[in-house]
Coordinates of C-alpha atoms in Angstrom, one line a residue:
Chain A
M71 CA 0.0 0.0 0.0
N72 CA 1.2 3.5 -0.9
H73 CA 1.2 5.8 2.1
D74 CA 1.7 9.1 0.3
P75 CA -1.4 11.0 1.2
F76 CA -2.1 11.9 -2.5
Q77 CA -1.8 8.3 -3.5
W78 CA -3.4 6.8 -0.4
G79 CA -5.1 3.5 -0.9
R80 CA -3.4 3.0 -4.3
P81 CA -1.1 0.1 -5.2
R82 CA 2.6 1.2 -5.0
D83 CA 4.0 2.2 -8.4
D84 CA 7.4 0.6 -7.8
V85 CA 5.8 -2.8 -7.0
Y86 CA 2.8 -2.9 -9.3
G87 CA 3.6 -0.4 -12.1
T88 CA 1.8 2.9 -12.7
Y89 CA -1.8 2.9 -11.7
N90 CA -4.1 2.8 -14.7
Q91 CA -6.5 5.6 -14.2
S92 CA -9.0 4.3 -16.7
I93 CA -9.7 1.4 -14.4
A94 CA -11.6 3.9 -12.2
K95 CA -13.6 4.9 -15.4
C96 CA -12.9 8.6 -15.1
S97 CA -11.6 9.8 -18.4
N98 CA -10.2 13.1 -17.5
S99 CA -8.8 11.8 -14.2
V100 CA -6.2 13.9 -12.3
E101 CA -4.1 13.0 -9.4
F102 CA -6.4 14.4 -6.8
P103 CA -10.2 15.1 -7.0
S104 CA -11.0 18.8 -7.8
M105 CA -12.1 21.0 -5.0
H106 CA -13.9 24.3 -5.5
T107 CA -13.2 26.2 -2.3
Q108 CA -9.5 26.0 -2.5
Q109 CA -8.9 29.6 -3.2
P110 CA -10.8 32.8 -2.6
I111 CA -12.1 34.6 -5.7
I112 CA -13.9 37.8 -4.8
T113 CA -12.3 39.1 -1.6
G114 CA -12.9 41.7 1.1
T115 CA -9.9 43.2 2.9
S116 CA -9.4 44.2 6.6
V117 CA -12.0 44.4 9.3
L118 CA -11.0 46.5 12.4
G119 CA -12.4 46.3 15.9
L120 CA -11.7 48.1 19.1
K121 CA -13.1 47.9 22.6
F122 CA -13.8 51.0 24.6
K123 CA -15.0 51.3 28.2
N124 CA -18.7 50.5 27.5
G125 CA -18.7 49.2 24.0
I126 CA -17.1 48.3 20.7
V127 CA -16.3 50.1 17.4
I128 CA -16.0 47.9 14.3
A129 CA -15.4 48.9 10.7
A130 CA -14.9 47.4 7.3
D131 CA -14.8 48.9 3.8
H132 CA -17.2 48.2 0.9
M133 CA -14.7 46.7 -1.6
G134 CA -15.1 43.3 -3.2
S135 CA -11.9 42.7 -5.2
Y136 CA -11.5 40.2 -8.0
G137 CA -7.8 39.6 -7.7
S138 CA -6.3 43.1 -8.3
L139 CA -9.4 44.3 -10.1
L140 CA -11.5 46.4 -7.8
R141 CA -14.7 44.8 -9.1
F142 CA -17.5 45.6 -6.6
N143 CA -17.6 48.8 -4.6
N144 CA -20.8 48.3 -2.6
I145 CA -20.3 45.1 -0.6
E146 CA -21.5 45.4 3.0
R147 CA -19.2 43.3 5.2
L148 CA -20.6 44.1 8.7
I149 CA -23.6 41.9 9.5
R150 CA -25.9 42.7 12.3
V151 CA -27.1 39.6 14.2
G152 CA -29.9 40.1 16.7
S153 CA -30.1 43.4 18.6
E154 CA -26.7 43.6 20.1
T155 CA -24.1 41.8 17.9
V156 CA -22.2 42.8 14.8
V157 CA -20.1 40.3 12.8
G158 CA -17.4 41.7 10.5
I159 CA -16.1 39.4 7.8
S160 CA -13.1 39.6 5.5
G161 CA -11.9 37.1 2.9
D162 CA -14.0 35.3 0.2
I163 CA -17.2 37.1 -0.5
S164 CA -19.3 34.1 -1.5
D165 CA -18.3 32.4 1.7
L166 CA -19.2 35.7 3.5
Q167 CA -22.7 35.4 2.0
H168 CA -22.9 31.8 3.1
I169 CA -22.0 32.8 6.7
E170 CA -24.5 35.7 6.5
R171 CA -27.2 33.2 5.6
L172 CA -26.2 30.9 8.5
L173 CA -26.4 33.7 10.9
H174 CA -29.7 35.0 9.8
Q175 CA -31.1 31.5 9.9
L176 CA -29.8 31.2 13.4
E177 CA -31.4 34.5 14.4
T178 CA -34.7 33.4 13.0
E179 CA -34.7 30.1 14.9
E180 CA -33.6 31.6 18.2
E181 CA -35.7 34.8 18.3
V182 CA -38.8 33.7 16.3
Y183 CA -39.4 30.0 16.4
D184 CA -38.6 29.2 20.0
N185 CA -38.7 32.5 21.7
T186 CA -37.6 31.3 25.1
G187 CA -36.5 34.6 26.5
A188 CA -32.8 34.0 26.3
K189 CA -30.9 36.1 23.9
L190 CA -28.3 34.9 21.5
R191 CA -25.3 37.1 22.3
A192 CA -22.0 37.7 20.8
P193 CA -20.0 35.0 22.7
H194 CA -22.6 32.4 21.6
I195 CA -22.4 33.5 18.0
H196 CA -18.6 33.5 18.1
E197 CA -18.6 30.0 19.5
Y198 CA -20.9 28.9 16.8
L199 CA -18.8 30.4 14.0
T200 CA -15.7 28.8 15.5
R201 CA -17.4 25.4 15.3
V202 CA -18.6 26.0 11.7
L203 CA -15.2 27.3 10.5
Y204 CA -13.1 24.6 12.3
N205 CA -15.5 21.9 11.0
R206 CA -15.1 23.1 7.4
R207 CA -11.4 23.3 7.6
S208 CA -11.3 19.7 9.1
K209 CA -13.2 18.6 6.0
M210 CA -10.4 20.2 3.9
D211 CA -13.1 22.5 2.6
P212 CA -12.6 25.8 4.5
L213 CA -14.8 28.9 4.4
W214 CA -12.1 31.3 3.3
N215 CA -12.7 34.1 5.8
A216 CA -11.4 35.9 8.9
V217 CA -14.2 37.0 11.1
I218 CA -14.5 39.5 14.0
V219 CA -17.5 39.2 16.3
A220 CA -18.3 42.3 18.3
G221 CA -21.0 42.6 21.0
F222 CA -21.6 42.1 24.7
N223 CA -21.2 39.4 27.3
D224 CA -24.2 38.3 29.4
D225 CA -23.2 41.0 32.0
R226 CA -23.0 43.5 29.1
S227 CA -19.3 44.1 29.3
P228 CA -17.9 44.6 25.8
F229 CA -16.9 41.4 23.8
I230 CA -14.8 41.2 20.8
R231 CA -13.2 38.0 19.4
Y232 CA -11.6 36.8 16.2
V233 CA -11.9 33.5 14.3
D234 CA -10.5 32.5 10.9
L235 CA -10.7 29.9 8.2
L236 CA -8.5 27.5 10.3
G237 CA -10.8 27.8 13.3
V238 CA -8.2 29.7 15.2
A239 CA -9.8 32.0 17.7
Y240 CA -8.6 34.7 20.0
G241 CA -9.6 37.8 21.8
A242 CA -8.0 41.1 22.5
S243 CA -9.0 44.7 23.1
A244 CA -7.9 45.7 19.6
L245 CA -8.4 43.2 16.7
A246 CA -7.9 43.4 13.0
T247 CA -8.0 40.9 10.1
G248 CA -5.7 40.6 7.1
F249 CA -3.8 43.8 6.2
G250 CA -5.2 45.6 9.2
A251 CA -3.3 43.2 11.5
H252 CA 0.0 44.7 10.1
L253 CA -1.0 48.4 9.8
A254 CA -3.9 49.1 12.1
I255 CA -3.1 47.0 15.2
P256 CA 0.0 49.1 16.0
L257 CA -2.1 52.2 15.9
L258 CA -5.0 50.8 17.9
R259 CA -2.7 49.4 20.5
Q260 CA -1.5 52.9 21.3
L261 CA -4.9 53.3 23.0
V262 CA -4.9 49.8 24.6
P263 CA -1.3 48.7 25.2
Y264 CA -2.6 46.0 27.5
D265 CA -5.8 44.1 27.2
E266 CA -7.5 45.6 30.3
D267 CA -6.7 49.2 29.2
Y268 CA -9.9 49.4 27.2
V269 CA -11.7 50.7 30.3
K270 CA -9.8 54.0 30.0
V271 CA -10.9 54.5 26.4
T272 CA -13.9 56.6 25.6
E273 CA -16.2 56.1 22.6
E274 CA -14.9 59.2 20.9
E275 CA -11.2 58.1 21.2
A276 CA -12.0 54.6 20.0
R277 CA -14.0 55.9 17.0
E278 CA -11.2 58.4 16.1
A279 CA -8.6 55.6 16.3
I280 CA -10.6 53.4 13.9
V281 CA -11.2 56.3 11.5
N282 CA -7.5 57.0 11.4
S283 CA -6.6 53.4 10.9
M284 CA -9.1 53.2 8.0
R285 CA -7.3 56.1 6.4
V286 CA -3.9 54.6 6.9
L287 CA -5.2 51.4 5.3
Y288 CA -6.6 53.3 2.4
Y289 CA -3.2 54.8 1.8
R290 CA -1.3 51.6 1.9
D291 CA -3.6 48.7 1.1
A292 CA -4.0 48.3 -2.6
R293 CA -7.3 46.3 -2.1
A294 CA -8.9 48.9 0.2
S295 CA -11.5 51.5 -0.7
D296 CA -12.3 54.9 0.9
K297 CA -16.0 54.0 1.5
Y298 CA -16.7 52.0 4.6
T299 CA -19.2 51.2 7.3
L300 CA -18.5 51.9 10.9
A301 CA -20.6 50.4 13.6
T302 CA -20.6 51.6 17.2
L303 CA -22.1 49.3 19.9
S304 CA -22.5 50.8 23.3
F305 CA -24.1 49.9 26.6
E306 CA -25.5 52.9 28.4
D307 CA -28.3 53.4 31.0
G308 CA -29.1 49.7 30.9
K309 CA -29.6 49.7 27.2
V310 CA -27.6 48.6 24.2
Q311 CA -27.3 51.0 21.3
V312 CA -26.1 50.1 17.9
K313 CA -25.2 52.9 15.5
F314 CA -24.5 51.9 11.9
A315 CA -22.8 54.5 9.8
E316 CA -22.8 53.0 6.3
D317 CA -21.7 56.2 4.4
M318 CA -18.3 56.7 6.0
Q319 CA -15.6 58.1 3.7
V320 CA -11.8 58.4 4.2
E321 CA -11.1 62.1 4.7
N322 CA -8.2 64.5 5.4
Q323 CA -5.8 62.8 3.2
S324 CA -2.5 64.4 2.8
W325 CA -1.1 64.4 -0.7
K326 CA 0.3 67.9 -0.8
F327 CA 3.8 66.6 -0.3
A328 CA 3.6 64.6 -3.5
E329 CA 4.3 67.4 -5.8
K330 CA 7.8 67.8 -4.3
V331 CA 8.7 64.2 -4.8
I332 CA 10.6 63.8 -7.9
G333 CA 12.6 60.7 -9.1
Y334 CA 13.9 58.0 -6.9
G335 CA 17.2 59.6 -5.7
S336 CA 19.6 61.6 -7.9
K337 CA 17.1 63.4 -10.1
Q338 CA 16.6 67.0 -9.1
L339 CA 14.0 69.6 -10.0
Chain M
M118 CA -68.6 1.4 25.6
F119 CA -67.2 0.5 22.2
R120 CA -63.8 2.0 23.1
N121 CA -61.9 -0.9 21.5
N122 CA -62.7 0.2 17.9
Y123 CA -60.6 3.3 18.3
D124 CA -57.7 2.4 20.5
N125 CA -55.7 0.1 18.2
D126 CA -53.1 2.7 17.3
S127 CA -52.0 6.2 18.1
V128 CA -53.2 7.7 14.8
T129 CA -56.9 6.9 15.1
Y130 CA -59.2 9.5 16.5
S131 CA -62.3 8.4 18.4
P132 CA -65.6 9.9 17.3
T133 CA -65.3 12.4 20.1
G134 CA -61.8 13.4 19.0
R135 CA -59.7 11.5 21.5
L136 CA -56.6 9.5 21.1
F137 CA -57.0 6.5 23.3
Q138 CA -53.5 5.2 22.9
V139 CA -52.2 8.4 24.2
E140 CA -54.6 8.2 27.1
Y141 CA -53.4 4.7 27.9
A142 CA -49.9 6.1 28.0
L143 CA -51.0 8.6 30.5
E144 CA -52.4 5.7 32.6
A145 CA -48.9 4.1 32.6
I146 CA -47.7 7.2 34.5
K147 CA -50.3 6.6 37.1
Q148 CA -49.0 3.1 37.6
G149 CA -45.5 4.4 38.4
S150 CA -44.5 5.4 41.9
A151 CA -44.8 9.0 42.8
T152 CA -42.4 11.8 42.0
V153 CA -42.7 15.3 43.4
G154 CA -41.0 18.5 42.2
I155 CA -41.1 22.0 43.7
A156 CA -39.5 25.3 42.7
S157 CA -38.7 28.4 44.7
A158 CA -37.3 31.5 43.2
N159 CA -33.8 30.2 43.0
H160 CA -34.0 26.4 43.5
V161 CA -35.7 23.3 42.2
V162 CA -36.1 20.2 44.2
L163 CA -37.1 16.8 42.8
V164 CA -37.9 14.0 45.2
A165 CA -39.1 10.5 44.2
L166 CA -40.3 7.3 45.7
K167 CA -38.3 4.3 44.4
R168 CA -39.8 0.8 44.0
N169 CA -38.2 -2.6 44.0
A170 CA -39.7 -5.5 42.0
E171 CA -39.2 -7.9 44.8
E172 CA -37.6 -8.1 48.2
L173 CA -34.2 -9.2 46.9
G174 CA -34.1 -6.7 44.0
S175 CA -32.6 -3.3 43.9
Y176 CA -34.7 -0.1 43.7
Q177 CA -35.3 1.4 40.2
K178 CA -33.6 4.8 39.8
K179 CA -36.1 7.7 39.4
I180 CA -33.9 10.7 39.0
I181 CA -31.6 11.3 36.1
K182 CA -29.0 14.0 35.8
V183 CA -29.0 15.7 32.4
D184 CA -26.3 18.4 32.9
D185 CA -24.8 20.4 35.7
H186 CA -27.8 22.7 35.7
M187 CA -30.6 20.3 34.8
G188 CA -32.2 16.9 35.8
I189 CA -35.4 14.9 35.4
A190 CA -37.5 12.7 37.7
L191 CA -39.7 10.1 36.1
A192 CA -42.9 8.2 36.7
G193 CA -43.9 5.4 34.3
L194 CA -41.8 3.3 31.9
A195 CA -38.1 3.7 33.0
P196 CA -36.7 2.7 29.5
D197 CA -38.7 5.5 27.9
A198 CA -37.3 7.9 30.4
R199 CA -33.8 6.7 29.5
V200 CA -34.4 7.4 25.9
L201 CA -35.7 10.9 26.6
S202 CA -32.9 11.7 29.1
N203 CA -30.3 10.6 26.7
Y204 CA -31.8 12.9 24.1
L205 CA -31.8 15.8 26.6
R206 CA -28.2 15.1 27.4
K207 CA -27.3 15.2 23.7
L208 CA -29.1 18.6 23.4
A209 CA -27.4 19.9 26.5
M210 CA -24.0 18.9 25.2
N211 CA -24.7 20.3 21.8
S212 CA -25.7 23.6 23.3
K213 CA -22.5 23.7 25.3
L214 CA -20.3 22.7 22.4
V215 CA -21.8 24.8 19.7
F216 CA -22.9 27.9 21.6
N217 CA -21.0 27.7 24.8
R218 CA -24.3 28.2 26.6
P219 CA -26.2 26.0 29.0
L220 CA -29.4 24.5 27.5
L221 CA -32.5 26.4 28.7
T222 CA -34.9 24.4 30.8
S223 CA -37.8 25.6 28.8
K224 CA -36.1 24.6 25.6
A225 CA -35.3 21.1 27.0
A226 CA -38.9 20.5 28.0
L227 CA -40.3 21.7 24.7
S228 CA -37.8 19.6 22.7
I229 CA -38.9 16.4 24.3
A230 CA -42.5 17.5 24.0
D231 CA -42.0 17.8 20.2
K232 CA -40.4 14.4 20.1
A233 CA -43.3 12.9 22.1
Q234 CA -45.9 14.6 19.9
E235 CA -44.5 13.1 16.7
N236 CA -45.2 9.7 18.1
T237 CA -48.9 10.6 18.4
Q238 CA -49.4 11.3 14.8
S239 CA -47.3 8.7 12.9
Y240 CA -48.4 5.1 12.2
G241 CA -46.4 2.2 13.7
S242 CA -45.0 4.0 16.7
R243 CA -46.3 4.3 20.2
P244 CA -46.5 7.2 22.6
Y245 CA -43.8 7.3 25.4
G246 CA -45.2 5.7 28.5
V247 CA -43.5 8.0 30.9
G248 CA -44.2 11.3 32.6
L249 CA -41.2 13.6 33.6
L250 CA -40.6 16.4 35.9
V251 CA -37.8 18.6 34.4
G252 CA -36.1 20.9 36.8
G253 CA -33.3 23.3 35.9
W254 CA -31.5 26.5 36.7
D255 CA -30.6 28.8 33.8
E256 CA -30.2 32.5 32.9
T257 CA -34.0 32.9 33.2
G258 CA -34.0 31.5 36.7
A259 CA -35.2 28.3 38.3
H260 CA -37.9 26.3 36.4
L261 CA -39.9 23.2 36.9
Y262 CA -41.8 21.6 34.0
E263 CA -44.1 18.6 33.8
F264 CA -43.8 16.6 30.6
Q265 CA -46.5 14.2 29.4
P266 CA -46.4 11.7 26.6
S267 CA -49.2 13.5 24.9
G268 CA -46.7 16.2 24.1
S269 CA -48.1 18.6 26.6
V270 CA -45.7 20.6 28.8
L271 CA -46.7 23.0 31.5
E272 CA -44.6 25.0 34.0
Y273 CA -45.3 24.5 37.7
Y274 CA -44.3 25.9 41.0
G275 CA -45.0 22.4 42.4
A276 CA -46.0 19.3 40.6
A277 CA -46.5 15.6 41.4
I278 CA -46.9 12.6 39.1
G279 CA -47.4 8.9 39.6
A280 CA -49.4 6.8 41.9
R281 CA -51.4 8.6 44.6
S282 CA -49.8 11.9 43.5
Q283 CA -53.0 13.8 44.1
A284 CA -52.2 13.7 47.9
A285 CA -48.8 15.3 47.2
R286 CA -50.5 18.0 45.0
T287 CA -52.9 18.7 47.8
Y288 CA -50.0 19.3 50.2
L289 CA -48.3 21.5 47.7
E290 CA -51.4 23.6 47.1
R291 CA -51.8 24.1 50.8
N292 CA -48.2 25.2 51.3
L293 CA -47.6 27.0 48.1
E294 CA -47.0 30.4 49.7
T295 CA -44.3 29.2 52.1
I296 CA -42.7 27.0 49.5
R297 CA -42.3 29.9 47.1
Q298 CA -40.7 32.0 49.8
C299 CA -38.1 29.4 50.7
T300 CA -34.6 30.7 50.4
E301 CA -32.9 27.7 51.9
I302 CA -32.5 24.4 50.0
E303 CA -33.1 22.5 53.2
D304 CA -36.6 23.9 53.7
L305 CA -37.5 23.2 50.1
V306 CA -36.3 19.5 50.4
V307 CA -38.3 19.1 53.6
H308 CA -41.4 20.4 51.8
G309 CA -40.7 18.0 49.0
L310 CA -40.3 15.0 51.3
N311 CA -43.5 16.0 53.2
A312 CA -45.4 16.0 49.9
L313 CA -43.9 12.7 48.9
R314 CA -44.7 11.1 52.2
D315 CA -48.4 11.9 51.6
T316 CA -48.3 9.6 48.6
L317 CA -47.3 6.6 50.6
S318 CA -49.8 3.8 51.1
Q319 CA -50.7 2.5 54.5
D320 CA -48.0 1.0 56.6
M321 CA -45.2 2.3 54.4
E322 CA -42.6 4.9 55.2
L323 CA -39.8 6.9 53.6
T324 CA -36.5 5.1 54.0
M325 CA -33.1 5.8 52.7
K326 CA -33.6 2.9 50.3
N327 CA -36.8 4.0 48.7
T328 CA -36.3 7.7 48.6
S329 CA -34.3 9.9 46.1
V330 CA -33.7 13.6 46.6
S331 CA -32.2 16.0 44.1
V332 CA -31.4 19.7 44.1
V333 CA -30.4 22.3 41.5
G334 CA -30.4 26.0 41.6
K335 CA -28.4 29.2 41.9
D336 CA -24.7 28.3 42.7
Q337 CA -25.9 24.7 43.1
D338 CA -25.1 22.1 40.5
F339 CA -27.6 19.3 40.0
V340 CA -27.0 16.7 42.6
V341 CA -28.8 13.4 43.4
Y342 CA -28.9 12.0 46.9
D343 CA -29.5 8.3 47.2
D344 CA -29.1 5.6 49.9
E345 CA -26.9 6.7 52.9
D346 CA -26.8 10.3 51.5
V347 CA -30.5 10.7 51.7
Q348 CA -30.7 9.8 55.4
V349 CA -29.5 13.4 56.4
W350 CA -32.6 14.7 54.6
L351 CA -34.9 12.2 56.1
D352 CA -33.6 13.1 59.6
K353 CA -35.0 16.6 59.1
L354 CA -38.6 15.3 58.9
D355 CA -40.8 15.0 62.0
S356 CA -42.0 11.6 60.8
T357 CA -41.2 9.5 57.8
S358 CA -44.5 7.5 57.9
N359 CA -47.7 8.1 56.1
A360 CA -49.7 11.3 56.9
R361 CA -52.8 9.3 57.7
D362 CA -51.0 7.5 60.5
V363 CA -50.0 10.8 61.9
D364 CA -53.5 12.1 61.6
E365 CA -54.6 9.4 64.0
A366 CA -52.5 11.1 66.7
G367 CA -54.4 14.3 66.5
D368 CA -54.0 17.5 64.5
A369 CA -55.7 17.3 61.1
G370 CA -59.1 15.8 60.5
N371 CA -60.5 16.6 57.1
A372 CA -57.1 16.8 55.4
G373 CA -56.7 13.1 55.9
D374 CA -60.2 12.4 54.6
D375 CA -59.6 14.3 51.4
E376 CA -56.4 12.5 50.7
A377 CA -57.9 9.2 51.5
A378 CA -60.7 9.9 49.1
E379 CA -58.3 11.0 46.4
A380 CA -56.1 8.0 46.9
E381 CA -59.1 5.9 46.5
N382 CA -59.9 7.6 43.2
A383 CA -56.4 7.0 42.0
D384 CA -56.7 3.3 42.9
A385 CA -60.0 3.1 41.2
T386 CA -58.6 4.3 37.9
G387 CA -55.7 1.9 38.3
I388 CA -58.1 -0.9 38.7
A389 CA -60.2 0.2 35.7
S390 CA -57.3 0.2 33.4
G391 CA -56.0 -3.0 34.9
A392 CA -59.3 -4.6 34.0
N393 CA -58.9 -3.5 30.4
E394 CA -58.4 -6.4 28.0
E395 CA -55.1 -5.0 26.8
N396 CA -53.7 -5.0 30.3
T397 CA -53.9 -8.5 31.5
A398 CA -51.5 -9.1 34.4
S399 CA -49.3 -11.4 32.4
D400 CA -48.2 -8.9 29.7
R401 CA -48.3 -5.7 31.6
M402 CA -45.0 -3.9 31.5
D403 CA -43.5 -2.8 34.8
T404 CA -43.7 0.8 35.6
D405 CA -41.6 2.7 38.2

C-alpha cells in the first residue's frame, strides 16, 4: 500500500507499475479530486475592531476585489445579528454570503421559532462560528474568511473576538484581520497597550482611532476602498445601542507633499 | 362502551376526537410510583419514591442528571425515560459545544414534547409511557416543567406525578406560599419530602432505600442524593411514615379524609385500566 497522502489507498507504483486511471472509469482523471473552495475569488480586505469602556467600534470597507481588479464597490461586510451583535467578515465574499445566511437562519430560529426569553449574544455567535469554520477546515473545505465578532457578554461588558478559516480563535481589546493586522493594530494598541486598558478609552477616542486606521489602510492597502461602514455598539443606562454608519468616507488625506517628490534619488527639479 | 374500535393505534381519532393510545400512555404514568417537584425563586427540588420489583431486588432509579444545571425525575416506563434523558443530554452537550451556553430548561422541556408529539401522529409508533418532571436553573431562573407523553408541557411551582400523586398535590397547594418563599434548599427539600410522604400507602414509610432527593439552583449544580446520603434529609422530617397514620395522633381531621378519598380515586382508575383487556396481568409492563 502506498502511504503518500495523495496516493493513499493505491497500489505502489514501484511494485505494481503505474496505476491505470482508466480502471476507475474517469476519463479526465487527475491525481487528486478537484475542490472548489481551495482559493478565494472575490475578496474583502481588513476588518477592524476596538473595545472602549462601555462598547465596541468595528469597521470594514465596501470593496469586493476580483484579484487586483476592484470589481465591486458596494459590498456590506458588517452583518448585524440580533439586537446587540455585529459580525465583520473579510476574505472570500461568496463564503461571507454563506455565513451571512447561516447567521440570519440562526437568528430566526432563536428569536422567532422558540422565543424562550434567552438572547443569542456575541459569545454564543462567536462559539458557533468557531465550530462552523473549524468543522469546514477539518473537511479540507474551508470557508475562506477571517471574522471578528463584536457585541456584549451576558453581563453587558464589551466582547470582541476573532476566528478565521482554520478555526483559530482569540480575543484582544484591539483586533484586525488581514492587512489591518499589520497596519492598524500598532495604531489601535497605542490606545490599549494592555488588554485591560480598554476601560480607560472613551467612545470618541475609539472611534477616532478606527477612523484614522481606515485612512492609513486606504493609503497603503491596494485592495482597500475609501468608502466604509463603521458600527458603534455601546451599553448605556441599561440599554444597548447600535449605531450603523454606512456612508463613511476616508477624509483629510495628505497628498500635498507629493508634488515635491521627484525621481527616486539623484534626479533634481 | 365500544372503546376498543378506536384504540388500536395512536393515529386513530375516536368519534369524540380523543386518542385512546395516548390516554393509555397517561395511565402508565399513574401506575408508576410518585415523583414530586417544587420550585422556589432560586432552586428546584425533585424527590421520588423508588420501587423494587421484589424483596431481593434493587430499587429502580427515578432521578436522572442531564447536565450540571438540569435533571429529570420520572414516573412510568423507565426505559422510555432513559431514551428521553439521553436525548436531553445530547441537546445539552450540543448547546455547550456549539454555543458555549447551557441549555434552557424551557427549551429542553419543549424539545422532548416535540419528540413525544411526533409519536402521536405517525403510524407504527407508540407514545412514550412516561411522565417527567424537568427541573433546571438557567439564565432565566429556576424552572420546573411537567412533561406528558401527549406532548403537553406545563410549567409549575409544584408538581407531582405517579401513583397517589393527588395527595402530594394537595399538600403543595396548601403550602404554596411558604414553598415559594423558601430561600434555603433545606426547607425546600423538607417540603418535597412531606409532599412525597403523603403519597405513601398505608404502613409504608420513607426510608433511605426508597427515597431519592435531588437539588439544583443558583450556585448549586444538579446533585442526586441516594441511599446513605438521603438519610440526612430524612432526619430533618418530623416523621417518615404516612400522613394518615400521623392524623390518628391528632392534628388534622378533614385533610386526611380528602387525601384518603383522592387516593381511593387513583386506585379506582388503576383498577379500571387494569381490568382493560389489553392490560392483563401477564403482559403488563413494569412501571416505576
